Amino acid sequence: MRAPVSWIREYADLPAEATSEEIARRLTALGLKLEALEVGGADITGPLVVGRVLTKEPELQKNGKTINWCTVDVGPDLNAANGTGEADQGVGIVCGAHNFEVGDLVVVVLPGGVLPGGFAISARKTYGHISAGMICSARELGLGEDHDGIIVLPADAGEPGDDAFDVLGLREDVIEMEINPDRAYALSLRGVAREAATAFGVGFTDPVDRPVPPADDAGHPVVVDDPEGCPVFVARLVEGFDPTAPTPDWMARRIVQAGMRPISLAVDVTNYVMLETGRPIHGYDADKVRGALRIRRAEEGERLTTLDGTERVLSAEDLLVTDDSGPIGLGGVMGGETTEMSSTTTRVLVEAAHWDPVSMFRTGRRHRITSEAGKRNERGADPATCEAAADRVVELLTAHGGGTAAPGTTVVGAPPARRVVRMAADLPARVTGMAIDEATTVAHLEAVGCLVERDGADLVATVPLWRPDLTDPFDLVEEVARLVGYDRVPAVLPRPVGGRGLTRPQQLRRRVGRLLAGAGLVEVVSMPFVGDGDLDALEIAPDDPRRRWVPLANPLSTEQPGYTATLLPGILRAAARNVGRGADGVAIFETATVAFAPEDGLEAPIYGVDDRPTPAELATLEAALPRQPQHLAVVLAGPREQPGWYGPGRDADWADAIDVVRRLADDLHVELEVAAAQVAPWHPGRCAELRVGDTVLGHAGELHPRVCAALDLPRRTAVVEVDLDALLAAAPEVVVGPSLSSYPVAKEDVALVVPAEVPAAAVERALRDGAGDLLESVRLFDVYAGEQVAEGHRSLAFALRLRAPDRTLTDEEAAAARDAAVARAAELYGAHQRS
Amino acid sequence: MSGPNTEYDPVEVTPLKAEQVAAMRDEALAAIAAAADLEQLKQVRLDHAGDRSPLALANREIGALPPQARKEAGQRVGQARGAVAKALAERTEVLEAEHEARMLVEETVDVTLPTARSRRGARHPLTTGAEKIADVFVAMGWEVAEGPVVEAEWLNFDALNLGPDHPARTMQDTFWTEPADNHVVLRTHTSPVQARTMLTREPPFYVVCPGRVFRTDEYDATHSPMFHQVEGLAIDEGITMAHLKGTLDHFAARMFGEGITTRFRPSYFPFTEPSAEVDLVCFVCRGAGGDEDGTTCRTCRGEGWIEWGGCGVVNPRVLRACGVDADRFTGFAFGMGIDRTLMFRHGIEDLRYMFEGDQRFATTFGSDL
Ligand SMILES: [Zn+2]
């Protein structure tokens, strides 16, 4: 909402010394938040003065255009400075407009002046004359559209040489405010001025407080079939209107200042009155209206061409204004084309109607119409203003466009009764924590327009019709609190009883993040939107659960129409972006929620809001939601260790990917099992399934070379995706401490030849099994395949560390444990010691 | 030496004379002094203090002397050998010190060489920022609540007093899941977590809910279809706006420094009544709007205040929908953007940096904020 300060002052007796800044500050404190304070005329530099046309010589130019060579009296001083040097001779100015005569007062900008848009004025030679300035039009001064040329001032506007800023009201400040949806009343000067008057504690003159002619049957006939949708409909008629009459400059200026566009007098008057009162008005060309106006709901599929030229297919919920020809307007939202006012309209039928806000909101949304009128109607205008607003329109149309008010005032319906809200008298104090006594509460409620009565411990407030938002006791508390001043709310720290602290999963997620960062990985956050194209690039199978992303009804992009079930597309995009930006290695991780669409889409019911849903109802709600685990994804590409003065460095590969998870599992005391797997998008020979017991956490390994190529990633890019929730759930809460033997360690190395297809992890498990309790650790330190072992076999060399808790092991004991370990491996996998 | 020398040769007895012992000693001492390094000294030790050295041989001959001569000769040879041993020890020490000094010089490296063999990791500021916020509240005895991102429409809207025709429902352009009549959305705020808390726990409770939220905003330097919020909810007996103010002032001071407070401006949110916008004293210019030179503060654009979030007293309609006894309990709620808070706290100029995954972004911040 943009409110010119002079317009506010018209209704609020603000002190003359109150600056626009101060007014804006106080309005902000009341909840009408300052967006911008526009200082009028700031984009114009003088000299901009009143001039009187002394001579006007039309001259036909070679291009066929006629210009006027004028002399203009701009006052003795400026005449002397800009003209021939004589104070009593005007300055010479070339003017292309023709809508003026000798003797008229005009607006002149002289050399040195600057007009909006940085248009600098200088004396210049044009059409064979030296033109020492310019006679201004409204558009050139940013005052709106031109009617038919330059501005011709009223004869009493001033004397030549007078500063035109004041004459034109150019130095007008405009306060632009953000109006919250509950404060529809502030979408009018009436509402803003009321708040300003309250803020300064000064008098307020209500612009709708005016005598109106009584309703009668002589006006245009109106039938309202749907009084719920249209509780009040007022119609007035103006006849003999001059459609060529210009909008007065002051009105056009205010309309521009309020952020709208002057169009024609008839339209401008309806907009002006809407800005003034908050009541949207519609004007019909009465000659085009066929018979009585009838207000009804549309029939499904009925059609109407609105005045923006769009043919609209209507819904049964839309409210219509019709006449004998059918629909002529989308009531309260937009008029129809057939009855639109035009440059030939001489009979104006004025409609001031109150419409059901919910219908307005739905119709506006359904037909994607946003308008100044619709905005006010859907938020709720004051239903009691229809007659006054219509009367004001009639007054302005007749005053500036000739014509007369036709007899007859049609009023159908009446404003509803004012709502009564009961509130405990001490509620404002109890809710705000401020010391607000009852007298203050009553005074502030009255200031916003309530009638207040005491009833026992309660106050009973009859709220004004312009405040449809005041329905609950807490709404009244807010009114009282904002008038007392939010800046007076004291600061008191509440003292909750001790909380449980972070939950275990919350703590573990922090731990995981720190471990990964400690391992040299950089965390990323990706957009979770996905589409089948992303999964096709990863060669993920059609029946893979990762295809069960949650589809969106209104995605931003058709390529990514869903919420993802895998982190891989997002994190791989990030990896490719890093590579594309010249990173010489990528090491990133992401933890985020993924979602798997339920196989059979369930409906999440909409329950009432008067009481909590039952546990069974809540369970139904939960069941309709997708499963949403937290996943962890990792991408490693390029140097894991960078080459340097110490050596050649090392590129990341499948082992680094698996090791990331192994280290996490170790730290969390989770026993992780690693097994070969073939899953897209991984390399079929370099992919591990990661398991805890029977639960598959996910996979790790190198990407398939085709996928690397498709995504512009380096070969051997290594990738992990695991279900982080499942990993964390496997972490024991309490770890049993070790007992540390101080007896010497016995080291035994064994090299075992096994068939190549036996996994190293299996042989290691066999050694552990066989070695028994004396085994402290076992570590694979070499893998050999070649001439010295049989075809199809390989040699795995393990270092065993053996130790007893209570004694030094003898050589024989250590050898026995080693032999038992080897025997177990031999038994399970045919392993034999390499000689 | 055990036992007398049986290969005694009387002709060789002469070196036991005083001047001969002295000569042997002096020769040994000279050789020791001349040894240039530990290697040479080793040879000198063999030659002059070893088993076959002249003094060792002389020592062996003492046993063959007549008893009356033994004492004197023993003393003489003993003193000479002592002098040689002492000289050897001293020379060894000197040469070892020299050797060590040389070795240390030779082993000297350029300690300014780069030491990192792998890159440093980092956590994302959205993660560490949310943790920092959570820690402020956990320290006050609050808890951190979480909930699903794909959420039931009823919990995201209706339970929070945003009815089907509430203007706010289109203001927050919502992502709806398909099919739309399943009434499942991507949550537009973390408020449904508050609703879930009220629905599943008995008051009093004090919870903060950080998390990702979604609106159908186009992606640019200041807008994103995904962003992050932290909301707080306190439900207890006797909770007032003053507790809200106290809590947010405390939060502001912990996040932005002592003396940084908040101010309230009347506003509108369906789930709170009264409602307020929260502004933060600009932590850069501390409310002045600029510096002494008249340079306008860039963080607050000269306002002295930074818009931070929204808050208010929980609307009793919300309490009723979520089964909280609105006659006994009152509550307050607040919410702010984590992304935006980080942007002005750290001078991050483009929101998209948060979601591009460029390693350089998070690496700037390290493992904590
Ligand atoms: Zn500042």
Short mmCIF file of C-alpha atoms and ligand atoms in Angstrom, two decimals, chain B residues 282-287 289-290 297-302 304-305, ligand 1:
data_model
loop_
_atom_site.label_atom_id
_atom_site.label_comp_id
_atom_site.label_asym_id
_atom_site.label_seq_id
_atom_site.Cartn_x
_atom_site.Cartn_y
_atom_site.Cartn_z
CA CYS B 282 22.99 -4.98 13.45
CA PHE B 283 25.99 -6.78 14.91
CA VAL B 284 28.38 -4.98 12.58
CA CYS B 285 27.50 -1.33 13.23
CA ARG B 286 25.76 -2.21 16.53
CA GLY B 287 22.67 -0.28 15.49
CA GLY B 289 23.70 2.23 10.65
CA GLY B 290 27.22 3.20 9.67
CA CYS B 297 26.79 -0.18 6.99
CA ARG B 298 26.59 -2.85 4.28
CA THR B 299 25.19 -5.55 6.51
CA CYS B 300 22.04 -3.65 7.51
CA ARG B 301 22.08 -1.12 4.63
CA GLY B 302 22.14 1.66 7.16
CA GLY B 304 20.79 -0.41 12.16
CA TRP B 305 18.50 -3.43 12.28
ZN ZN C 1 24.76 -2.32 10.34
#
